Structures are given as C-alpha cells and as structure tokens.
Coordinates of C-alpha atoms in Angstrom, one line a residue:
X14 CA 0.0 0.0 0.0
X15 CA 1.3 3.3 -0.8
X16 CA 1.2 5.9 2.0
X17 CA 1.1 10.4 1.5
X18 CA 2.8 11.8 4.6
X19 CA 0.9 15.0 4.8
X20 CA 2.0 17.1 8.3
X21 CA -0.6 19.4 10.1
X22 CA 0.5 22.9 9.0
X23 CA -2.7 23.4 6.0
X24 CA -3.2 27.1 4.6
X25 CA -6.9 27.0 5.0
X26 CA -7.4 30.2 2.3
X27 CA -11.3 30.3 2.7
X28 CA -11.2 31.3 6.3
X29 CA -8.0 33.2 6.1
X30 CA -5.8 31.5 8.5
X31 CA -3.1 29.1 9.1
X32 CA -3.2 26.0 11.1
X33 CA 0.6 26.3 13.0
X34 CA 2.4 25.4 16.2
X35 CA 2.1 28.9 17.9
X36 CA -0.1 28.8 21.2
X37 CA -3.1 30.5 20.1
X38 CA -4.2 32.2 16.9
X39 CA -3.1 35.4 17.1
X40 CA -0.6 36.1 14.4
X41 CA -1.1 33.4 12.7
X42 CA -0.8 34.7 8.6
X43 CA -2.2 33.5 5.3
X44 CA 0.5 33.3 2.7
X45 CA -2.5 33.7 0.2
X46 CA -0.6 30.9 -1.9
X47 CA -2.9 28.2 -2.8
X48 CA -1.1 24.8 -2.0
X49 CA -2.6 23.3 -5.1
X50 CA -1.2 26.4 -7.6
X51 CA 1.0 24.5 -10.0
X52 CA 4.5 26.1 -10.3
X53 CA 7.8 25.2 -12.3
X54 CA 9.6 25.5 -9.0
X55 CA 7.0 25.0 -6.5
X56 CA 8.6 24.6 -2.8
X57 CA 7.8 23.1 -0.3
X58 CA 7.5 24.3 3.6
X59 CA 10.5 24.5 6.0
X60 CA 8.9 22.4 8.7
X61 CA 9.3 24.9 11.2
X62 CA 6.2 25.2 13.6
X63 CA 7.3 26.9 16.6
X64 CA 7.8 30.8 17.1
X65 CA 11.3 31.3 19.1
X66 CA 13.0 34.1 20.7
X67 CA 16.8 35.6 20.7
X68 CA 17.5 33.2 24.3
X69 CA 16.4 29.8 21.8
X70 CA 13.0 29.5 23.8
X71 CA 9.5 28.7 22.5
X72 CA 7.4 31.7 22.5
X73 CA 3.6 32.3 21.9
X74 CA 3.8 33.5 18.1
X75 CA 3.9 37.6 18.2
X76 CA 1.3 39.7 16.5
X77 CA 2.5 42.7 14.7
X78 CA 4.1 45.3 16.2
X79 CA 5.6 43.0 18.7
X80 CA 9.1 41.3 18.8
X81 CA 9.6 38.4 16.9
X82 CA 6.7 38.8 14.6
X83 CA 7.2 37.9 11.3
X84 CA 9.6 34.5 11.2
X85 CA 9.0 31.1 9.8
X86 CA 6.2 29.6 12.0
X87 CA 3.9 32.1 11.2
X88 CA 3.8 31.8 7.7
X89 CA 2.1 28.7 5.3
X90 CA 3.5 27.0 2.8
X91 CA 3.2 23.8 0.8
X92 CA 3.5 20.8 3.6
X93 CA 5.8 18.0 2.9
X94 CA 3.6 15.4 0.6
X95 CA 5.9 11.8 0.0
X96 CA 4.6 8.7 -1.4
X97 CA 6.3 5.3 -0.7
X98 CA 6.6 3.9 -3.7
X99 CA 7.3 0.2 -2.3
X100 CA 10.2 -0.1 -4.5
X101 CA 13.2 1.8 -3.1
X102 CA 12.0 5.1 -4.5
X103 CA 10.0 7.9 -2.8
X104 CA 8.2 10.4 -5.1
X105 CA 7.6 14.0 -3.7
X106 CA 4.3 15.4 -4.6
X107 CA 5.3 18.6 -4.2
X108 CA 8.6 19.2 -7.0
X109 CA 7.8 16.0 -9.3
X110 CA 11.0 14.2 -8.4
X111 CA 11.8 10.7 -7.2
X112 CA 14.4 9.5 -4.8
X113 CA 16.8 7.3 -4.1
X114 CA 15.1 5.8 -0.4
X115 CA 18.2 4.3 0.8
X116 CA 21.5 5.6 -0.8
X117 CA 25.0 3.7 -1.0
X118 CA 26.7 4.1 2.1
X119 CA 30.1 4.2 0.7
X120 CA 32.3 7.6 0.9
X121 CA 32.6 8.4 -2.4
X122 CA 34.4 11.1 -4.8
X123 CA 32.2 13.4 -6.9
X124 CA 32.9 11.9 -10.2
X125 CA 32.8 8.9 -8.2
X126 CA 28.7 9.4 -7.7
X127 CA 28.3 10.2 -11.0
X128 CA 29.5 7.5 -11.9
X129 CA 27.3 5.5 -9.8
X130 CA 24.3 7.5 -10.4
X131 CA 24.4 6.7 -14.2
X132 CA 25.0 2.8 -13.4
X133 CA 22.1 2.5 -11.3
X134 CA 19.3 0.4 -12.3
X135 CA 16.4 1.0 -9.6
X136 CA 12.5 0.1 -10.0
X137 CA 13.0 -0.3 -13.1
X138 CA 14.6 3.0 -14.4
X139 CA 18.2 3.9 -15.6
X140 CA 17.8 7.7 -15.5
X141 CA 18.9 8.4 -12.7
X142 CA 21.8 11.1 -11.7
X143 CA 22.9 13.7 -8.9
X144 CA 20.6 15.8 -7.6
X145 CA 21.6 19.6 -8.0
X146 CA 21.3 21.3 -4.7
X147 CA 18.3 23.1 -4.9
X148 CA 16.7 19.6 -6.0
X149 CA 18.3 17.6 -2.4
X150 CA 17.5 20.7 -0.3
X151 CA 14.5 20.2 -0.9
X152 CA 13.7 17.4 1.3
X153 CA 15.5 19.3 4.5
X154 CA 12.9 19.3 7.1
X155 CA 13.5 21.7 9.2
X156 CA 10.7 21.1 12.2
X157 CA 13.3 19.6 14.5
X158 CA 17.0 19.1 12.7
X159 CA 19.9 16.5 13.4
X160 CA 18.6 14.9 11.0
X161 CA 17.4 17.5 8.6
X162 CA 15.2 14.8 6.9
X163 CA 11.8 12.6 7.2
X164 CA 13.1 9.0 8.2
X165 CA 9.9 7.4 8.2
X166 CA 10.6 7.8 4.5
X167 CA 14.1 8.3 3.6
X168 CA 17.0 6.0 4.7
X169 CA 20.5 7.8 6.0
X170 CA 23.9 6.2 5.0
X171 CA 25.6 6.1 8.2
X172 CA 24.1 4.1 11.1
X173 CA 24.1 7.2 13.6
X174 CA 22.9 11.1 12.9
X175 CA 26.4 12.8 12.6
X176 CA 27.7 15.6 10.6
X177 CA 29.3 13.2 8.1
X178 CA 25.4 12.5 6.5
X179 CA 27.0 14.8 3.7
X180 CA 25.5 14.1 -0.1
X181 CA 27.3 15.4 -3.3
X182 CA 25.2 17.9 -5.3
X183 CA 26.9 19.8 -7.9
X184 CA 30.3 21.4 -8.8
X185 CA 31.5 24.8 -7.5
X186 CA 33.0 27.1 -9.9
X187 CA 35.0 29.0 -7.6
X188 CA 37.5 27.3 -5.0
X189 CA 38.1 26.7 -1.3
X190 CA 40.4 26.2 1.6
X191 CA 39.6 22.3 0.9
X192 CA 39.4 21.5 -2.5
X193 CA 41.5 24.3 -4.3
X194 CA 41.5 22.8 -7.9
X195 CA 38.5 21.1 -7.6
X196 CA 35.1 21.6 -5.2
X197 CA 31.6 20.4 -5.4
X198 CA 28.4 20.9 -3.5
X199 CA 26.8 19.2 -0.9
X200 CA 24.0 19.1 1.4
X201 CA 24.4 17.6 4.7
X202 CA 21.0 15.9 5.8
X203 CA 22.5 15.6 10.0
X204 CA 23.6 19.2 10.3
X205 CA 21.3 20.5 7.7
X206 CA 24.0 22.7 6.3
X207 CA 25.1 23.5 2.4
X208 CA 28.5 24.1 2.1
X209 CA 31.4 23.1 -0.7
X210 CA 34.1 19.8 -0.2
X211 CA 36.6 18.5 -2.3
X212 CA 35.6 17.0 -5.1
X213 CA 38.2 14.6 -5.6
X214 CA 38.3 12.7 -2.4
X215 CA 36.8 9.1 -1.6
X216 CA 36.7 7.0 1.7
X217 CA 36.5 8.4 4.7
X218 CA 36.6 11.6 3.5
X219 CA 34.4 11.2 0.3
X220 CA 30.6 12.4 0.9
X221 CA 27.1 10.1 -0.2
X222 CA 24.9 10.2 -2.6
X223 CA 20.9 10.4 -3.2
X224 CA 20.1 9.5 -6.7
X225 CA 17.2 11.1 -7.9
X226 CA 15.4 11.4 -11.5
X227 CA 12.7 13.2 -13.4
X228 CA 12.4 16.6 -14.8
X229 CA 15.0 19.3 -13.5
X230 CA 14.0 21.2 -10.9
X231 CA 15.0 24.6 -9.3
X232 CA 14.9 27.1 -12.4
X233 CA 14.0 30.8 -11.9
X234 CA 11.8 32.6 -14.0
X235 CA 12.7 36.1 -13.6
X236 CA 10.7 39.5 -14.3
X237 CA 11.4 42.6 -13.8
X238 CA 8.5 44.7 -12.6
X239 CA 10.5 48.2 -12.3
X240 CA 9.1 49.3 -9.4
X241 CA 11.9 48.2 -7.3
X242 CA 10.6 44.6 -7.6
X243 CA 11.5 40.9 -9.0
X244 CA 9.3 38.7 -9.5
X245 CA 9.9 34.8 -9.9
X246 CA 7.3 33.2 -12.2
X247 CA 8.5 29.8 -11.2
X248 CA 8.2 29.6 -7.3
X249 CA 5.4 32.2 -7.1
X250 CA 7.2 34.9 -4.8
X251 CA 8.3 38.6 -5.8
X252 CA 11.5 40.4 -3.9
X253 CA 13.1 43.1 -3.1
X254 CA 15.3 43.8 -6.4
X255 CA 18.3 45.8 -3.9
X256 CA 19.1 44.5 -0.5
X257 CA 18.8 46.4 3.3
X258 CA 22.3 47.5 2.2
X259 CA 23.5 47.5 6.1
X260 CA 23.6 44.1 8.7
X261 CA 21.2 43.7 11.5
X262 CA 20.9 41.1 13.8
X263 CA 18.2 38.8 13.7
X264 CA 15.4 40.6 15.7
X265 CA 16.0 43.9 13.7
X266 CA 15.7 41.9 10.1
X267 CA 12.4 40.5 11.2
X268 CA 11.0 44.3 11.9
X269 CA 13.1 46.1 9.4
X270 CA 10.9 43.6 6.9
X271 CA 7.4 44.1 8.6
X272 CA 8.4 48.2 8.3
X273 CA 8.8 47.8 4.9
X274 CA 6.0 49.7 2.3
X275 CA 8.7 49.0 -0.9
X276 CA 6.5 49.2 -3.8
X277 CA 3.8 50.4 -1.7
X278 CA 3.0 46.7 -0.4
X279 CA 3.0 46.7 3.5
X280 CA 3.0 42.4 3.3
X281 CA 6.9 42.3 3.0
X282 CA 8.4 39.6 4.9
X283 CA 12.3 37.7 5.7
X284 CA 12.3 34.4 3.8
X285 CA 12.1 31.3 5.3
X286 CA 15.5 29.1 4.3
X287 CA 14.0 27.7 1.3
X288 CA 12.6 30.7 -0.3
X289 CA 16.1 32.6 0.1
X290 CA 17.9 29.8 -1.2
X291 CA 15.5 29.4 -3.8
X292 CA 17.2 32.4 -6.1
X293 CA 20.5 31.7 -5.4
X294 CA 22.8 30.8 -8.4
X295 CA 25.7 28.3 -8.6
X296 CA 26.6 29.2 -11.8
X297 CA 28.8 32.1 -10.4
X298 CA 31.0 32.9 -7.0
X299 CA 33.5 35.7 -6.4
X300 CA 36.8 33.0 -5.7
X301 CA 36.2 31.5 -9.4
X302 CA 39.1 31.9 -11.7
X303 CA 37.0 32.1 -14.7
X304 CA 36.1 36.0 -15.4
X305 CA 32.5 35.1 -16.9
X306 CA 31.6 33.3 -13.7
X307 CA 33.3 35.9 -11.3
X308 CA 30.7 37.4 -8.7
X309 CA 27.3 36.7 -6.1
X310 CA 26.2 33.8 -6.0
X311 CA 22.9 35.5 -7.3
X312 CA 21.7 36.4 -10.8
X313 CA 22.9 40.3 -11.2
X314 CA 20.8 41.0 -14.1
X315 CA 17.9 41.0 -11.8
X316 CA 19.3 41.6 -8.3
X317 CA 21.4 44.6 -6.9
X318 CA 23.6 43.3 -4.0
X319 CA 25.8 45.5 -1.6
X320 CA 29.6 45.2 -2.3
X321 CA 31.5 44.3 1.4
X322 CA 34.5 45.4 -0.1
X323 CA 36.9 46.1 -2.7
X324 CA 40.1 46.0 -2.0
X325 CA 43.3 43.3 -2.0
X326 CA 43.1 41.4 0.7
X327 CA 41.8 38.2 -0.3
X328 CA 39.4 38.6 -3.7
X329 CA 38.5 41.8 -5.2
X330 CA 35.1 41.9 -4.2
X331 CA 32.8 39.9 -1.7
X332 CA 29.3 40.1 -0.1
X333 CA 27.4 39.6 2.7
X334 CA 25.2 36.6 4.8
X335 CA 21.6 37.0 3.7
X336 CA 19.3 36.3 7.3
X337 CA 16.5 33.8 6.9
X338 CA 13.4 33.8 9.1
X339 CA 14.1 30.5 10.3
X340 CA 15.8 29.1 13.6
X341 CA 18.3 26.7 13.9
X342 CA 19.8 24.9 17.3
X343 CA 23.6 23.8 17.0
X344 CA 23.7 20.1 17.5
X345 CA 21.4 17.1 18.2
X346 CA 22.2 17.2 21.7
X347 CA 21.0 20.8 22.8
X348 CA 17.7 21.9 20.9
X349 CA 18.0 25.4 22.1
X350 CA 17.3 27.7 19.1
X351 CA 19.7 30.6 19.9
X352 CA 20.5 30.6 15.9
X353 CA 19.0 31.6 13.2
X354 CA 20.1 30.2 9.4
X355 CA 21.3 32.2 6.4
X356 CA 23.1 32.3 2.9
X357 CA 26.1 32.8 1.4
X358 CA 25.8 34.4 -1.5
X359 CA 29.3 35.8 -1.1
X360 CA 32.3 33.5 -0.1
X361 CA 31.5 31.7 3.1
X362 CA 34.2 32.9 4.2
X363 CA 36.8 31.2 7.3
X364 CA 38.3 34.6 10.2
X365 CA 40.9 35.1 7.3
X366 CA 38.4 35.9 4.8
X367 CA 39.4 32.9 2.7
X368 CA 36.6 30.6 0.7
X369 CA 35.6 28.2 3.0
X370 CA 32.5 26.8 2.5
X371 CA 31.6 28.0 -0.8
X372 CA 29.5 30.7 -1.7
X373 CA 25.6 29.6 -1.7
X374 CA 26.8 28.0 1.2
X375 CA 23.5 27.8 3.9
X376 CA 25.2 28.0 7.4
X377 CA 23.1 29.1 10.9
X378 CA 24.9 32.2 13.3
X379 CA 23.8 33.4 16.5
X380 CA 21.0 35.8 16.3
X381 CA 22.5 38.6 18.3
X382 CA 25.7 40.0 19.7
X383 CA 26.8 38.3 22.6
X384 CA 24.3 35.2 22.0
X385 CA 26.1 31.8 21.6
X386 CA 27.9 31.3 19.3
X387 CA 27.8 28.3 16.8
X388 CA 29.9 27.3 13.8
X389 CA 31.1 31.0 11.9
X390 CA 29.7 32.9 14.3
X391 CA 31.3 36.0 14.2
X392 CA 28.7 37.2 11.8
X393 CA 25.3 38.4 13.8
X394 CA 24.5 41.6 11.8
X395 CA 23.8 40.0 8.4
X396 CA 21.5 41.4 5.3
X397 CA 18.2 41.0 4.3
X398 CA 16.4 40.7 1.4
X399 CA 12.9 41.1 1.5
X400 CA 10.0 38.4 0.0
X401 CA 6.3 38.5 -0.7
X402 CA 3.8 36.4 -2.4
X403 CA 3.6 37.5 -5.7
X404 CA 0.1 38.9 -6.4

C-alpha cells in the first residue's frame, strides 16, 4: 500500500488562517498561496512550527508590532507530501521528483557518484543522476533538525545522525580552503548545512549520494516589474530587487521587513531558508578563476547586491550573509534555538576571509551579539532581502 505523509500545518485560504504550532491564533498569517497552484519551481515548507526568541525559547507567536513577529512559523507553505513507492524510491508530490530511499553508504568522490548514479538500475529506471542542490534541499525538514530529513521515509547512509550525513550535489566554480583545484556541493541531511568539499576525495573523506530522476527542478523565471521589484514566475514569490544595504541582527531583520511599504505593499516579509535559497545561483562565485563566472552567488541582471569590499586582501570583491526567518539549534544534543540560518551568497568565508564553505553555502549564526555562538559565528549583523507572495 502506498502511503502520502501530509504534516498538520494546511493554509486554509477560505477562512483566512493558518493552522501552525504557535499557542493560540493570534498572528497566525495566510500566505494567500494556494497549496494546489502549480509552479515550475513550486517549494515546499520548511517544517518549522514553533515561534522562538533571541534566548532559543518557544514563544507564543507575536502579532504585529511585537518582537519576533514575522519569522518562519507564522507563515504557510506547501507541507511535505511523500509517497512510498514500495520499491526503493519515494516520489515527492510537491517538486515531481523521485528518490533514491536508501543511498549507497560508501564515501565516495564526486565523479565517483556520477558514476554510480548513471550505473544505477532501480525500480525499473536507468535515469537516474545527482541531484543539483536546490533539488536535495528540498527534502531538509526543518521542524526539529539532526537529521534535517523525514526518516519514516528516507534511509541515512551512516548508522548514527552525525555531521558526516553529507551528499554530493553539484560542482562549485570557484574554489576553497579544501578543494583548491577542484570543489563540489553538498548538502548535509544531520547538520542541515550546504557548504562546498573537495571534489576529488573518496573513503572516509568522500561524501554520499541520493540519486534522484525526473524533470529538472529549481529554475528561476525572472521578471522585472520596475518598481523596485523581482518577481519569480517559477516559485510564485516577488523580492526586493536591492538588499537592506546594512547588517542587522536577527530581531532587527524580522522588523526592518514588517516596516517595509517597498513598492507600496506593507505584506513584506524575511524568507524562510527555502525561499532565500530558492534564487541563489551556482553558476557564479567571487573566488572563481574564470572572469564570466566571477561574482554573487545570485543572478545580477535582476538583483542589486551591496559590495563588502573592494580592495586586495583576499578577492577583489565579496558580499554579505543573507538572514533567513528561520531558527536553527547547534547540535542534536542541545535543541536550544539561539541561531537563526542564512546564505552565502558571497564567499563563506573562514576569520581570514578565505573561501571556505563555498558561496551559496547555507550556514546558521547566532541571532545577536553576545548570543552563543555556533559554527562561523562571528557574523550576527547580516543582510536582508525582503519576500512576498507574488500577487
């Protein structure tokens, strides 16, 4: 029998609210996005069901005007939707694709996984490759974390939830700390994190992979509405075409956002983690060698970004974290959210400013000065880039 996981966190458009995990109603916002709307790039939700605070704790969700209001929980999306195939594949209802349910649990090198993506003969089909990494981002579920992923229907490759549940996605055209000459993608479902490895190591050292087939998925459809607005045909959301232009902690980005009238629409809000990685683009980073790829890891024909600097320390030019509106804890034995998750879309950078984890790398920091500080945490005023549903 084949069985749809569908998690309690409907939009309910008729009466105007969303079912979520705050304690009580109040706050509680209507995307006005119709799950059933079909999109090229249609996402599905973070997870996220609780409304949390700067000290990590659950909080009754804020209404406006109050701190806090405006993050992930309070906002609807498309929920989750797998089906169990029965054969070692899991279709998602939501982007098309079908996955891998149990992948090899051998380290292997990226070339190595392509390899064994195009060999694999599963249920039936020979189509299958590496996911890109908006396609295995995707299935991060981010209600609890560590792991970052539904196991009730997708298998992990190591027998305990670690940091080492990392999964090749594509390569990175600029280069890091670890793989100089040669650096590909990958999402890690224990940690939840995006960041670049080298691409030519296997073993120990090597990463997983989830095969996955069908249509590709993650393209941007791009408009310009010249009102200071983009707007993305393909996942249903407009944004803010220039960024805040200054860092803010965590708590300021949430307000700054709900302050915002930008093209006289008062509904401006942070993305959640999916819907800011949703426009960034691989195809270029500012530690790439090759001039036509040089630059943000977004699409510059569409989107003005604020220059960090432009001098000769390490590259010419970088750029800043980009906030999301949703919380993060540090490891799977503390489940305090003190952090908050955010993009790269400059180097992700290590204290010396070098390439370290790639830029469109999706890391978590602390949410304000002097909070706790996680992995790269020396970065608590970060930028903001503001999201809507697109009318």
């Amino acid at each position: 029998m084949q069985r749809t996981h569908l998690p309690q966190r409907l939009s309910i458009v008729s009466l105007g609210i969303v079912l979520c995990g705050c304690n009580g109603i109040e706050g509680i916002i209507d995307s006005s996005e119709e799950a059933n709307d079909v999109l090229d790039f249609n996402l599905a939700d973070t997870g996220q069901v609780n409304c949390l605070g700067n000290d990590g704790a659950v909080i009754n969700c804020p209404v406006a005007g109050e701190d806090y209001f405006g993050q992930d929980a309070q906002y609807s999306g498309n929920p989750f939707s797998f089906t169990d195939n029965n054969d070692g594949t899991v279709s998602d209802n939501i982007t098309g694709l079908m996955w891998q349910q149990i992948p090899d649990n051998r380290g292997l090198s990226y070339q190595d996984a392509v390899d064994y993506c195009n060999d694999l003969a599963l249920a039936g089909y020979s189509d299958w490759r590496v996911p890109s990494t908006k396609e295995l981002f995707s299935l991060s579920d981010f209600s609890i974390g560590w792991p970052y992923l539904d196991t009730s229907y997708f298998g992990l490759a190591g027998s305990v939830v670690s940091k080492d549940e990392q999964y090749w996605t594509e390569v990175y055209v600029g280069s890091t700390i670890a793989g100089p000459d040669s650096a590909a993608f990958g999402v890690n479902h224990g940690s939840g994190h995006i960041k670049a490895y080298a691409a030519d190591v296997s073993g120990q050292m090597g990463n997983y992979v989830r095969a996955v087939r069908g249509d590709r998925y993650g393209v941007n459809q791009f408009v310009n509405n010249d009102d200071g607005t983009i707007t993305d045909r393909a996942t249903g959301l407009m944004w803010a075409q220039q960024d805040s232009g200054y860092g803010m902690n965590w708590q300021e980005a949430l307000a700054y956002a709900t302050d915002s009238t930008l093209a006289s629409y008062t509904d401006w809000r942070v993305p959640n983690i999916k819907e800011l990685h949703s426009i960034v683009d691989y195809t270029h980073s500012p530690s790439t060698q090759n001039e036509v790829d040089l630059g943000p890891a977004i699409d510059t024909d569409f989107f003005d970004i604020t220059e960090l600097r432009d001098d000769e320390t390490v590259y010419d030019k970088d750029y800043g974290y980009f906030w999301s509106s949703t919380s993060a804890y540090f490891g799977s034995d503390s489940q305090e959210y003190y952090y908050a998750w955010y993009v790269a879309f400059g180097t992700a950078s290590d204290g010396e400013g070098n390439d370290f984890h790639g830029a469109g790398g999706v890391r978590f920091d602390t949410k304000y000065q002097g909070g706790a500080l996680g992995e790269g945490g020396e970065r608590y005023y970060n930028y903001v880039r503001l999201v809507r549903d697109a009318p």
